[in-house]
Coordinates of C-alpha atoms and ligand atoms in Angstrom, one line a residue:
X1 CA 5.7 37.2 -69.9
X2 CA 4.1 35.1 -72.4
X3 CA 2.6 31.8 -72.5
X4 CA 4.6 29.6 -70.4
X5 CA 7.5 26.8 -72.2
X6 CA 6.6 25.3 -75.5
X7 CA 8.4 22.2 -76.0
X8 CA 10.1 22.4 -79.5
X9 CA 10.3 19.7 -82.1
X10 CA 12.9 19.2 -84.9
X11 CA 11.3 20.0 -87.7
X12 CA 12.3 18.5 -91.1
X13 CA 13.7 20.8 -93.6
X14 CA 13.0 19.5 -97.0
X15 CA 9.1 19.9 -98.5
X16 CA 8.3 16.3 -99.9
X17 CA 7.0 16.1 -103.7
X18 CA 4.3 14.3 -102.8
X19 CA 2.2 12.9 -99.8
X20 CA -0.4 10.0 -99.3
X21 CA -2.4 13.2 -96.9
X22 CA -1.1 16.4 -96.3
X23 CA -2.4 18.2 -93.1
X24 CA -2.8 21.6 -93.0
X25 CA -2.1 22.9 -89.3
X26 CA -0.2 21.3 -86.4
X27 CA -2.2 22.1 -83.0
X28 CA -3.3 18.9 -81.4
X29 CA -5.9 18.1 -84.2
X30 CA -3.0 18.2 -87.0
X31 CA -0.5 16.3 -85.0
X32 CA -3.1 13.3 -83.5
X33 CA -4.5 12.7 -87.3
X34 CA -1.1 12.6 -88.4
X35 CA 0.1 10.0 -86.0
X36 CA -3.2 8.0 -86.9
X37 CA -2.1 8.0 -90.5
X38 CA 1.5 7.7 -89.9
X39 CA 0.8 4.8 -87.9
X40 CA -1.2 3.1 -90.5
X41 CA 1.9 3.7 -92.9
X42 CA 0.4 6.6 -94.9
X43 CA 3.2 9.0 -95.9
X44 CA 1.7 11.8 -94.4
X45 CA 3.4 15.7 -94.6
X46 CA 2.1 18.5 -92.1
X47 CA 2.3 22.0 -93.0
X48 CA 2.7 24.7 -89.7
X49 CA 2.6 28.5 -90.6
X50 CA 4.3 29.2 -87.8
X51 CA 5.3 26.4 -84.9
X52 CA 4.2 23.2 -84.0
X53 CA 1.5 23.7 -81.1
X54 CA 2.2 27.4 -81.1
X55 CA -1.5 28.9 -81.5
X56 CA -4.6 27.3 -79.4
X57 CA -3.0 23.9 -78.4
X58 CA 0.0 25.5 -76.0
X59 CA -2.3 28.3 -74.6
X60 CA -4.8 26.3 -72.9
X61 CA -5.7 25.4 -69.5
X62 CA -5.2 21.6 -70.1
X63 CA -7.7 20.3 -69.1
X64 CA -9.0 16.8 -70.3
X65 CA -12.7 16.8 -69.7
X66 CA -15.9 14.7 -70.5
X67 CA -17.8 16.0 -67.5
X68 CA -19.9 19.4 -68.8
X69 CA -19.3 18.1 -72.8
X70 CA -22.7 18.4 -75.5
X71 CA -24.3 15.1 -75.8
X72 CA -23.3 15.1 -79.3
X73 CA -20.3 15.1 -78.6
X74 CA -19.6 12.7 -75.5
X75 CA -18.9 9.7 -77.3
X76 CA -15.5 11.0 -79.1
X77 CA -14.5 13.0 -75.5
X78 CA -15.1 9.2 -74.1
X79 CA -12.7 8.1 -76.8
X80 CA -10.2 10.8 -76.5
X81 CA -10.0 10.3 -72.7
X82 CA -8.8 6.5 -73.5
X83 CA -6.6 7.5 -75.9
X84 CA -4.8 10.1 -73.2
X85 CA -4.3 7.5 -71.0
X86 CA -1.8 5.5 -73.8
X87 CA -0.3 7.9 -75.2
X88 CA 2.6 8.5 -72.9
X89 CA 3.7 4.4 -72.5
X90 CA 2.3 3.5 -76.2
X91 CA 4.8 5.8 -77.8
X92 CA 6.9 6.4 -75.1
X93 CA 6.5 10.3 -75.3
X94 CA 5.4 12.9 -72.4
X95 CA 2.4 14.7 -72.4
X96 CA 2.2 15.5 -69.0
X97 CA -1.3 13.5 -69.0
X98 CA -2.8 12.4 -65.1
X99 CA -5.7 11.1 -64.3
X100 CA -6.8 13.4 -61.3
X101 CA -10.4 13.6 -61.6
X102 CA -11.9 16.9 -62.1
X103 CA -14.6 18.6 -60.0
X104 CA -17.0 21.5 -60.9
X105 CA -18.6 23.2 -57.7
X106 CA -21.7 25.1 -57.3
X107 CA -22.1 27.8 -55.0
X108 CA -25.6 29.3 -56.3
X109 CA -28.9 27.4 -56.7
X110 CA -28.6 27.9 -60.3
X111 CA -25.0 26.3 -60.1
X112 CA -26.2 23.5 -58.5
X113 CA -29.2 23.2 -61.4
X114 CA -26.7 23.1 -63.9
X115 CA -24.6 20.5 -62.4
X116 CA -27.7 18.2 -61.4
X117 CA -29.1 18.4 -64.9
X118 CA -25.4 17.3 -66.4
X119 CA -25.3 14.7 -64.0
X120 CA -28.1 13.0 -65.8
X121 CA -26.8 13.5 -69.3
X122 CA -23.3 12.0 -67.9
X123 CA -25.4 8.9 -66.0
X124 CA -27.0 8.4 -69.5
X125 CA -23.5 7.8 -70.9
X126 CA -22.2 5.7 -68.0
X127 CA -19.7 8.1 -67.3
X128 CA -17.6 7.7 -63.7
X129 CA -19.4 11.4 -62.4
X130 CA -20.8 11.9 -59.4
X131 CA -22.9 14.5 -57.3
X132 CA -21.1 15.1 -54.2
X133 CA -22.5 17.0 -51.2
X134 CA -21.1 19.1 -48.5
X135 CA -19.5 16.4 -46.4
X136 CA -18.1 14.7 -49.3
X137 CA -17.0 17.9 -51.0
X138 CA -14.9 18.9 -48.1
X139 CA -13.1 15.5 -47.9
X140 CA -12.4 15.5 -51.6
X141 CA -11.2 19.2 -52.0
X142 CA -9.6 20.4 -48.4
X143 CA -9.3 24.1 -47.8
X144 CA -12.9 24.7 -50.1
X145 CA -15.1 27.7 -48.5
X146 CA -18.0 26.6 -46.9
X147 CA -20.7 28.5 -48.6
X148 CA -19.9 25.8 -51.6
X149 CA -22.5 23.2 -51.0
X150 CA -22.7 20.9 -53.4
X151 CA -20.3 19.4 -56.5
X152 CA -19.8 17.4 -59.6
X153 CA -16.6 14.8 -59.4
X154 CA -15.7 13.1 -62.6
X155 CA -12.6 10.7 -61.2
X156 CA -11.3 9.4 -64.8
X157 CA -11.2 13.1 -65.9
X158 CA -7.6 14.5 -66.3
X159 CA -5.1 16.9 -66.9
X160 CA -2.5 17.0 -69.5
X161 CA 0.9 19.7 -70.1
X162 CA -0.3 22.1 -73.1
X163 CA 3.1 22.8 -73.7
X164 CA 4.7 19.5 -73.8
X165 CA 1.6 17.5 -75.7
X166 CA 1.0 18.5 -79.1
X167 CA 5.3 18.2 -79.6
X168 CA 5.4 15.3 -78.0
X169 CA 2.8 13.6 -80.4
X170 CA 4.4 15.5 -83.6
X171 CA 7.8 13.5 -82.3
X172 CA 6.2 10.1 -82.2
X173 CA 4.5 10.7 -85.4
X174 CA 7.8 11.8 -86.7
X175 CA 9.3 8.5 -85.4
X176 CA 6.4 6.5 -87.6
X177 CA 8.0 8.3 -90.6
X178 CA 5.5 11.6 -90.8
X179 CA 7.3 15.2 -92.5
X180 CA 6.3 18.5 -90.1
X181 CA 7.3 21.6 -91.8
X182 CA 7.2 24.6 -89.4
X183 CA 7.4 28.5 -91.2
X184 CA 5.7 26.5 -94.3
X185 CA 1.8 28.4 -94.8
X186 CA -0.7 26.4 -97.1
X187 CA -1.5 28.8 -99.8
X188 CA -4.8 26.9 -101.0
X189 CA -5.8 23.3 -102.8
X190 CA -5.2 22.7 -106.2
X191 CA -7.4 20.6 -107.7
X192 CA -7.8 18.1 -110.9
X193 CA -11.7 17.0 -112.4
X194 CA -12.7 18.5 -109.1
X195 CA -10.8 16.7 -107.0
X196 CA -7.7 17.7 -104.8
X197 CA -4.4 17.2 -106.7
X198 CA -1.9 19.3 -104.6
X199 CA -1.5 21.4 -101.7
X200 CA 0.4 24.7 -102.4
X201 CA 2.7 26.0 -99.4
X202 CA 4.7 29.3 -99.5
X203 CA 7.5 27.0 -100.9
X204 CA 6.5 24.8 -103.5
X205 CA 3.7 22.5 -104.4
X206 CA 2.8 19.0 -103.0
X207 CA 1.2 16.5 -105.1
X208 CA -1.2 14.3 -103.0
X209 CA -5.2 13.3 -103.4
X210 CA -5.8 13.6 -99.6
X211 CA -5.9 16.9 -97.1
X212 CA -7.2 17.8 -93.9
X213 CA -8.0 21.5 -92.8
X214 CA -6.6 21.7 -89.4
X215 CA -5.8 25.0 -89.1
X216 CA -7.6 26.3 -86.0
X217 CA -8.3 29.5 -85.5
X218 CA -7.8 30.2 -89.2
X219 CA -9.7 27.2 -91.0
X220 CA -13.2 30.1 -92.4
X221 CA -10.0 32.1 -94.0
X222 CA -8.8 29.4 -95.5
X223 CA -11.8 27.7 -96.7
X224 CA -13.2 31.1 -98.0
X225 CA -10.7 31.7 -100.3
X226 CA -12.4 28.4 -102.0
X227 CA -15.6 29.7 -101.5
X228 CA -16.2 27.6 -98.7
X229 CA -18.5 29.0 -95.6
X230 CA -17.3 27.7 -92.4
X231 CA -19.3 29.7 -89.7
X232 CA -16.6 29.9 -87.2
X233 CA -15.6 33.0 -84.8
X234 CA -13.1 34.5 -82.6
X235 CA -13.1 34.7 -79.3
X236 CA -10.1 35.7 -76.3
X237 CA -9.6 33.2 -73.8
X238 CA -6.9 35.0 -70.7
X239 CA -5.1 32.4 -68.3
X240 CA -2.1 33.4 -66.0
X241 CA -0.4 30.9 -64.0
X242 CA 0.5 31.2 -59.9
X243 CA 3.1 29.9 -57.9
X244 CA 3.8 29.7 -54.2
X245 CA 0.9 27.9 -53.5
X246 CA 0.5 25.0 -51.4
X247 CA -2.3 23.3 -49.5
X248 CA -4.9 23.0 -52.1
X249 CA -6.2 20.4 -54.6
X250 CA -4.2 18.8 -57.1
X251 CA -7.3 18.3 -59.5
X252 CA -8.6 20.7 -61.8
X253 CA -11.7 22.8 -60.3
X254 CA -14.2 25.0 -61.5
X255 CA -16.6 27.0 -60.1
X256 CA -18.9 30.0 -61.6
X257 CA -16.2 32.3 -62.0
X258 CA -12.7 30.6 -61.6
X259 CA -11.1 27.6 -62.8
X260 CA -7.3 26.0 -61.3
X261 CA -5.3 23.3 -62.6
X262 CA -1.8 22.5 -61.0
X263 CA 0.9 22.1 -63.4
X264 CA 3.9 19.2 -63.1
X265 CA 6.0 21.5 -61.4
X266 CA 3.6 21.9 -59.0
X267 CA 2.7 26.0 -60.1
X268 CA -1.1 26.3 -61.3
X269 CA -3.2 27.5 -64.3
X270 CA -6.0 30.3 -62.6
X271 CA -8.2 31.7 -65.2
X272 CA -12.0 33.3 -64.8
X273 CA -14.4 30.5 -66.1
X274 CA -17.5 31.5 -68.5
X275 CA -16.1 34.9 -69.0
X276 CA -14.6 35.3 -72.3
X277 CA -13.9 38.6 -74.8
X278 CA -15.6 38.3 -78.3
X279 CA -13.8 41.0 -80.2
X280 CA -16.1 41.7 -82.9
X281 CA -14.7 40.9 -85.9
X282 CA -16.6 42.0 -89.6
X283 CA -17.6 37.8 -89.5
X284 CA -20.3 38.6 -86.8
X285 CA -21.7 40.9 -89.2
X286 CA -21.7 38.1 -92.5
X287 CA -22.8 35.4 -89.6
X288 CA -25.2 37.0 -87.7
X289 CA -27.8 35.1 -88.0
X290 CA -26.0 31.2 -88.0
X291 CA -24.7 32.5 -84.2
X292 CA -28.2 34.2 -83.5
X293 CA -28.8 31.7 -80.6
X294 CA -26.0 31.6 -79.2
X295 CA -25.4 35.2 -78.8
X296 CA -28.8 35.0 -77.2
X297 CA -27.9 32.3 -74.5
X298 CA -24.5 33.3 -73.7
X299 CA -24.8 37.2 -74.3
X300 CA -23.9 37.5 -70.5
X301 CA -20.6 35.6 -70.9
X302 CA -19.4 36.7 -74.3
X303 CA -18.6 40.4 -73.4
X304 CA -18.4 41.6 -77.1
X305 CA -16.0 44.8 -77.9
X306 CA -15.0 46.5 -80.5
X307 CA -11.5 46.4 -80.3
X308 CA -9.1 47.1 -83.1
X309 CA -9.1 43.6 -84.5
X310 CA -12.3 44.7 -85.9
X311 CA -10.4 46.9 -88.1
X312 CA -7.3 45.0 -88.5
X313 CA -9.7 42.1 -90.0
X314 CA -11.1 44.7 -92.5
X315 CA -7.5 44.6 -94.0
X316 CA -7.4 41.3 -94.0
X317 CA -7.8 39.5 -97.8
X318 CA -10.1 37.1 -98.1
X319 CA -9.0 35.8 -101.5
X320 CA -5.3 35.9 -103.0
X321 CA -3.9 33.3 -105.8
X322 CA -2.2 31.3 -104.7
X323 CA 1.5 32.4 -106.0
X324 CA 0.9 35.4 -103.5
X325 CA 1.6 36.0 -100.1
X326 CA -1.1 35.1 -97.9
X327 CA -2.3 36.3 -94.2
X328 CA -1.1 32.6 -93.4
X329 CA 2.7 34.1 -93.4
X330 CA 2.2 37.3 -92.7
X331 CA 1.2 36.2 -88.9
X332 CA 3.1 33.1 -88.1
X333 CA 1.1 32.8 -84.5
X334 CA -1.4 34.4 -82.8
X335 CA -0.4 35.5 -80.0
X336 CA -2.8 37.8 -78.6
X337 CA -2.2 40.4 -75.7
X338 CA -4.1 38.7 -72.4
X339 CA -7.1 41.3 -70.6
X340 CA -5.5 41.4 -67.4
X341 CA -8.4 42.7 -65.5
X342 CA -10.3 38.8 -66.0
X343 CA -6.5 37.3 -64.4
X344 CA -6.6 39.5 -61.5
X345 CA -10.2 38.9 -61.1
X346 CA -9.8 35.1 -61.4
X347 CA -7.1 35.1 -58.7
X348 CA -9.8 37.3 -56.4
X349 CA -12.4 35.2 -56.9
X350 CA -10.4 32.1 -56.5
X351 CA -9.1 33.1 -53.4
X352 CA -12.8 33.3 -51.4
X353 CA -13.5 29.5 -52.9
X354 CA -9.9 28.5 -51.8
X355 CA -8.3 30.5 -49.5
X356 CA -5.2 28.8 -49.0
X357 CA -4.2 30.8 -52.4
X358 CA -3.8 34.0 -50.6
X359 CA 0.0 34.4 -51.2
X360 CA -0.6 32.9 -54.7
X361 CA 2.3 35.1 -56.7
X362 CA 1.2 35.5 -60.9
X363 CA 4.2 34.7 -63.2
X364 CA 2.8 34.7 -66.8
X365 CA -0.4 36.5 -68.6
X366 CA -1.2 34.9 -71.4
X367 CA -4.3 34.5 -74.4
X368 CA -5.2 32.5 -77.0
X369 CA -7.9 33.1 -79.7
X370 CA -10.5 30.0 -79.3
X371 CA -12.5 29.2 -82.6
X372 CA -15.9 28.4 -82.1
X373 CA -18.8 26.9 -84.3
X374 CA -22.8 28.2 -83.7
X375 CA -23.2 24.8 -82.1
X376 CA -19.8 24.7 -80.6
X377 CA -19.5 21.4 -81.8
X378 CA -16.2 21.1 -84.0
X379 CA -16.8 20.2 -88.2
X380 CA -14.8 16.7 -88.7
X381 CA -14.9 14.8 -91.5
X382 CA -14.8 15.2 -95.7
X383 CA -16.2 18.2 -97.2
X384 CA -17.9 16.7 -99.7
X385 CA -18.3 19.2 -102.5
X386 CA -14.7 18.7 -102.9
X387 CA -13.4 15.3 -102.8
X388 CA -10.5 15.0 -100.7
X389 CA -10.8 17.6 -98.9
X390 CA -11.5 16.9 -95.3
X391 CA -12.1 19.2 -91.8
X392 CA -10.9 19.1 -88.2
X393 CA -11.8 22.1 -86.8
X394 CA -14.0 24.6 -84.7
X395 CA -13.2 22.7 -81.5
X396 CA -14.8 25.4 -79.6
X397 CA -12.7 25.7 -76.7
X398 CA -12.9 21.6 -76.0
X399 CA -10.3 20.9 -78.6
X400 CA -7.5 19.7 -76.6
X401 CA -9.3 17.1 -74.4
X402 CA -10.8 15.8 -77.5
X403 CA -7.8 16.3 -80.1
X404 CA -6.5 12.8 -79.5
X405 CA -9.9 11.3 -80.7
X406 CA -10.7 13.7 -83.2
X407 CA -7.4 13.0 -84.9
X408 CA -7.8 9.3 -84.6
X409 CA -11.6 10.0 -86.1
X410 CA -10.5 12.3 -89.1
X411 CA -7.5 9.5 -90.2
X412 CA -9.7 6.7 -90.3
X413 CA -12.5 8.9 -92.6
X414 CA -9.6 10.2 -94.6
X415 CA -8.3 6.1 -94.7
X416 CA -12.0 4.8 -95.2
X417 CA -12.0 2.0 -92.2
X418 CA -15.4 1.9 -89.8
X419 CA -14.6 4.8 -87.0
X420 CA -14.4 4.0 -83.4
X421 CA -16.9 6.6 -82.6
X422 CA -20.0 8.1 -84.7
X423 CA -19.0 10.7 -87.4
X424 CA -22.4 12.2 -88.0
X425 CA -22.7 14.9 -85.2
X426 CA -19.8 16.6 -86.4
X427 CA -20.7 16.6 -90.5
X428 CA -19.5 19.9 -92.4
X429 CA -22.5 19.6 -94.1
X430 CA -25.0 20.3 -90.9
X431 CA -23.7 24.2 -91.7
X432 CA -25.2 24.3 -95.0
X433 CA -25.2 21.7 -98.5
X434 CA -25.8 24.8 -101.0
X435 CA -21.7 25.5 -101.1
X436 CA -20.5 26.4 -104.7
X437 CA -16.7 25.8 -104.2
X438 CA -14.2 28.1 -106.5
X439 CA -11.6 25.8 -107.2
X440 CA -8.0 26.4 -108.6
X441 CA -7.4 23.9 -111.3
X442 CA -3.9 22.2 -111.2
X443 CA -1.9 23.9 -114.3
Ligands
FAD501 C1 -7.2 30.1 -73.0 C2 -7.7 28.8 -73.5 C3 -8.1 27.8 -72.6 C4 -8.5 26.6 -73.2 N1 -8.7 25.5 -72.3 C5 -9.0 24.3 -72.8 C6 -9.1 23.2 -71.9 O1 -8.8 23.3 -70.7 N2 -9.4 22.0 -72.4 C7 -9.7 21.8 -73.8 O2 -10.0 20.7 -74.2 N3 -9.6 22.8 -74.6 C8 -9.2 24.1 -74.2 N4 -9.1 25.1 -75.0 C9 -9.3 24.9 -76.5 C10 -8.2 24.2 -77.1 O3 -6.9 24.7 -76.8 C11 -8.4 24.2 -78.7 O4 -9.8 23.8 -78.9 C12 -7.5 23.2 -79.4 O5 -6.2 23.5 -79.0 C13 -7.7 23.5 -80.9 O6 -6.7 22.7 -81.6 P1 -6.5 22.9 -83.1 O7 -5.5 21.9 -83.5 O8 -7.8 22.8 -83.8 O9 -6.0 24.4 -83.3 P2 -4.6 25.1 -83.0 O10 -3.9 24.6 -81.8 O11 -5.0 26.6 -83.0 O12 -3.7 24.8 -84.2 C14 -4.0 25.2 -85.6 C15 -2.7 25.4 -86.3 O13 -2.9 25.6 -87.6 C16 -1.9 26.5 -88.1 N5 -2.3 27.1 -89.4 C17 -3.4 27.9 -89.6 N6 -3.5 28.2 -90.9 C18 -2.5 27.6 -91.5 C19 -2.0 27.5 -92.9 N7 -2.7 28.1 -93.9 N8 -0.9 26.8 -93.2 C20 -0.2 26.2 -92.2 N9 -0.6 26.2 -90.9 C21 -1.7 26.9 -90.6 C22 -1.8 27.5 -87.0 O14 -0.6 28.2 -87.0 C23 -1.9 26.6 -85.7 O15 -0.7 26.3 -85.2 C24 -8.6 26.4 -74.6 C25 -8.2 27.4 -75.4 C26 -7.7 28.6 -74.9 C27 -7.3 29.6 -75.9

């Protein structure tokens, strides 16, 4: 079965004229900026290709994490996480956010290295985590096998409901008087003097002097066809979810090679932690050497194939006008086939560090295509070569723990007021200034 209830909005019907900000993509990126603008009384229209939350934002494992995060980009998870918390009473919506604490726990000496040196980068940013030992790991996580000997507890860490969150924050921006448009693909940007003048969707155009490319997974497509290089690439994240479980901890956990969260009805999320697919796509070839070091650090954890999205890629445009079709409509979501053999590992591997989920029973298989930066640190803010254009995007498999901050931090750049947290680490620019943008000129 496929990836498990997606809460539905109603979506408006009619395309507005014009917009104060039109956002291009509604995962949770999209929908927080749009409630930030909304909510500042910006008439603000968001443009989904296919359904709201459909791609990344409903296929992930929900966690809401600050433990493990870059430096760089701790201050906005910080955010985020305070944001999560008043969500649900401030709007009175349902995202299925808890505060439960999440633990990661080490089982090898290099494990336990890892965890120690985060610990230090965490103290650094008077964050709530704490190194726990045997004893203590035993008391906070019953049922754990022994040979796990040490951990990392972060107690204001949390979970929220994939499914439920990103619709539930579309309906509150909807209440504040923001337009979402599902089955409605942004063709490209239409610009006057150099500057954005409207936003062209399959249907029609909308004037406005504001965008924000939100659009996941598909954001280098997009921005090539303006001659824009955003180094961002694919990669296959596999989750399944288990039921008939009972007797083991209600907070997320991660170890080397398994990560659990419990859902609200009490099922959980299993999937096989740093072990991802990279299907090579012809991008690792143009980007080679932006991703160099990563694909040096992480080669063990990447697995790259050649699969036939390699060649389904080669088919794919990369520039069209934009009173043609685009790839935007002709896949309305991503929805990947999951690589079992990582689920059924998962639950193996998850059953020696917790055996209490021996009769654990899988109900869904599921996958989402993760878009990561060489720095895995996401690209937020304007894009200056063209002025009003703006980016939220490359979240790099931490986008829906930060989306709440990073859509607060892209609205008040787009608005102009001094952001809560630093904008610098996540520039556009830090990829390259010598961009020579094609624009379309309004007619
Ligand atoms: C298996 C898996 C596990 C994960 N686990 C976690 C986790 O536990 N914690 C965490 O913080 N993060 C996790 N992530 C990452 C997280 O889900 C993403 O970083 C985040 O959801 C990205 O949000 P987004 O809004 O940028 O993109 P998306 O949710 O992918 O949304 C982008 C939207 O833009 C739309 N779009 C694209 N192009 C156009 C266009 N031209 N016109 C109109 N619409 C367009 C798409 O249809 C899509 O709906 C995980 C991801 C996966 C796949």
């Amino acid at each position: 079965m496929p990836v498990p209830l997606l809460e539905r909005i109603t979506a408006d019907t009619l395309q507005p004229e014009s917009a104060d900000v039109v956002i291009i993509g509604a995962g949770i990126a999209g929908v927080s900026a749009a409630l930030n603008l909304a909510e500042a009384g910006l008439k603000v229209v968001v443009c989904e290709k296919g359904l709201v939350g459909a791609e990344q934002s409903s296929r992930n494992w929900g966690w809401v994490r600050q433990m493990g995060r870059d430096q760089a980009e701790l201050p906005l998870t910080m955010r985020s996480l305070k944001l999560w918390r008043q969500l649900d009473a401030k709007y009175g919506i349902d995202t299925g956010f808890r505060e439960t604490g999440i633990t990661y726990v080490a089982r090898t000496r290099a494990e336990e290295r890892e965890l120690t040196d985060w610990s230090k980068i965490g103290g650094a940013a008077n964050l709530n985590s704490r190194v726990l030992g045997p004893a203590e790991l035993e008391a906070l996580l019953p049922g754990i096998a022994p040979r796990f000997r040490m951990g990392l507890y972060t107690a204001d860490d949390g979970r929220a409901e994939p499914g439920k969150a990103a619709p539930a924050i579309a309906r509150a921006a909807q209440k504040l008087g923001a337009t979402f448009l599902e089955n409605c693909a942004v063709r490209g940007i239409e610009t006057t003097a150099g500057r954005v003048s409207s936003v062209v969707t399959e249907h029609g155009t909308i004037r406005t002097s504001a965008t924000i490319v939100a659009a996941g997974a598909w954001s280098r497509l997009f921005l090539g066809n303006m001659g824009l290089n955003f180094p961002q690439l694919k990669v296959l994240g596999t989750a399944a979810r288990v039921e008939d479980v009972a007797n083991v901890p209600t907070m997320p956990v991660g170890g080397g090679d398994f990560a659990f969260r419990e859902t609200l009805d009490g099922a959980f999320y299993v999937a096989l932690r740093n072990y991802n697919i990279a299907p090579l796509t012809p991008d690792h070839f143009r980007l080679f050497l932006d991703y160099l070091p990563v694909l040096m650090k992480s080669w063990r954890e990447l697995n790259l194939r050649l699969t036939g999205l390699f060649f389904s890629e080669l088919k794919v445009p990369r520039s069209w006008s934009l009173n043609e079709e685009t790839p935007f409509e002709k896949m309305r979501i991503l929805d990947p086939a999951p690589h079992m053999p990582f689920n059924i590992r998962a639950l193996t591997t998850l059953r020696t560090a917790f055996p209490n989920f021996a009769p654990a029973r899988i109900t869904h298989n599921w996958a989402g295509i993760i878009d990561t930066t060489p720095d895995a640190v996401p690209a937020i803010g304007p894009i200056e070569q063209v002025p009003g254009l703006h980016i939220a995007s490359g979240f790099s498999g931490h986008g829906f723990g930060i989306g709440p901050g990073a859509g607060e931090l892209i609205a008040e750049i787009v608005r102009g007021v001094k952001p809560a947290v630093d904008p610098k680490p996540f520039r556009f620019d830090r990829f390259g200034k010598t961009q020579s943008p094609k624009l379309q000129v309004a007619a």
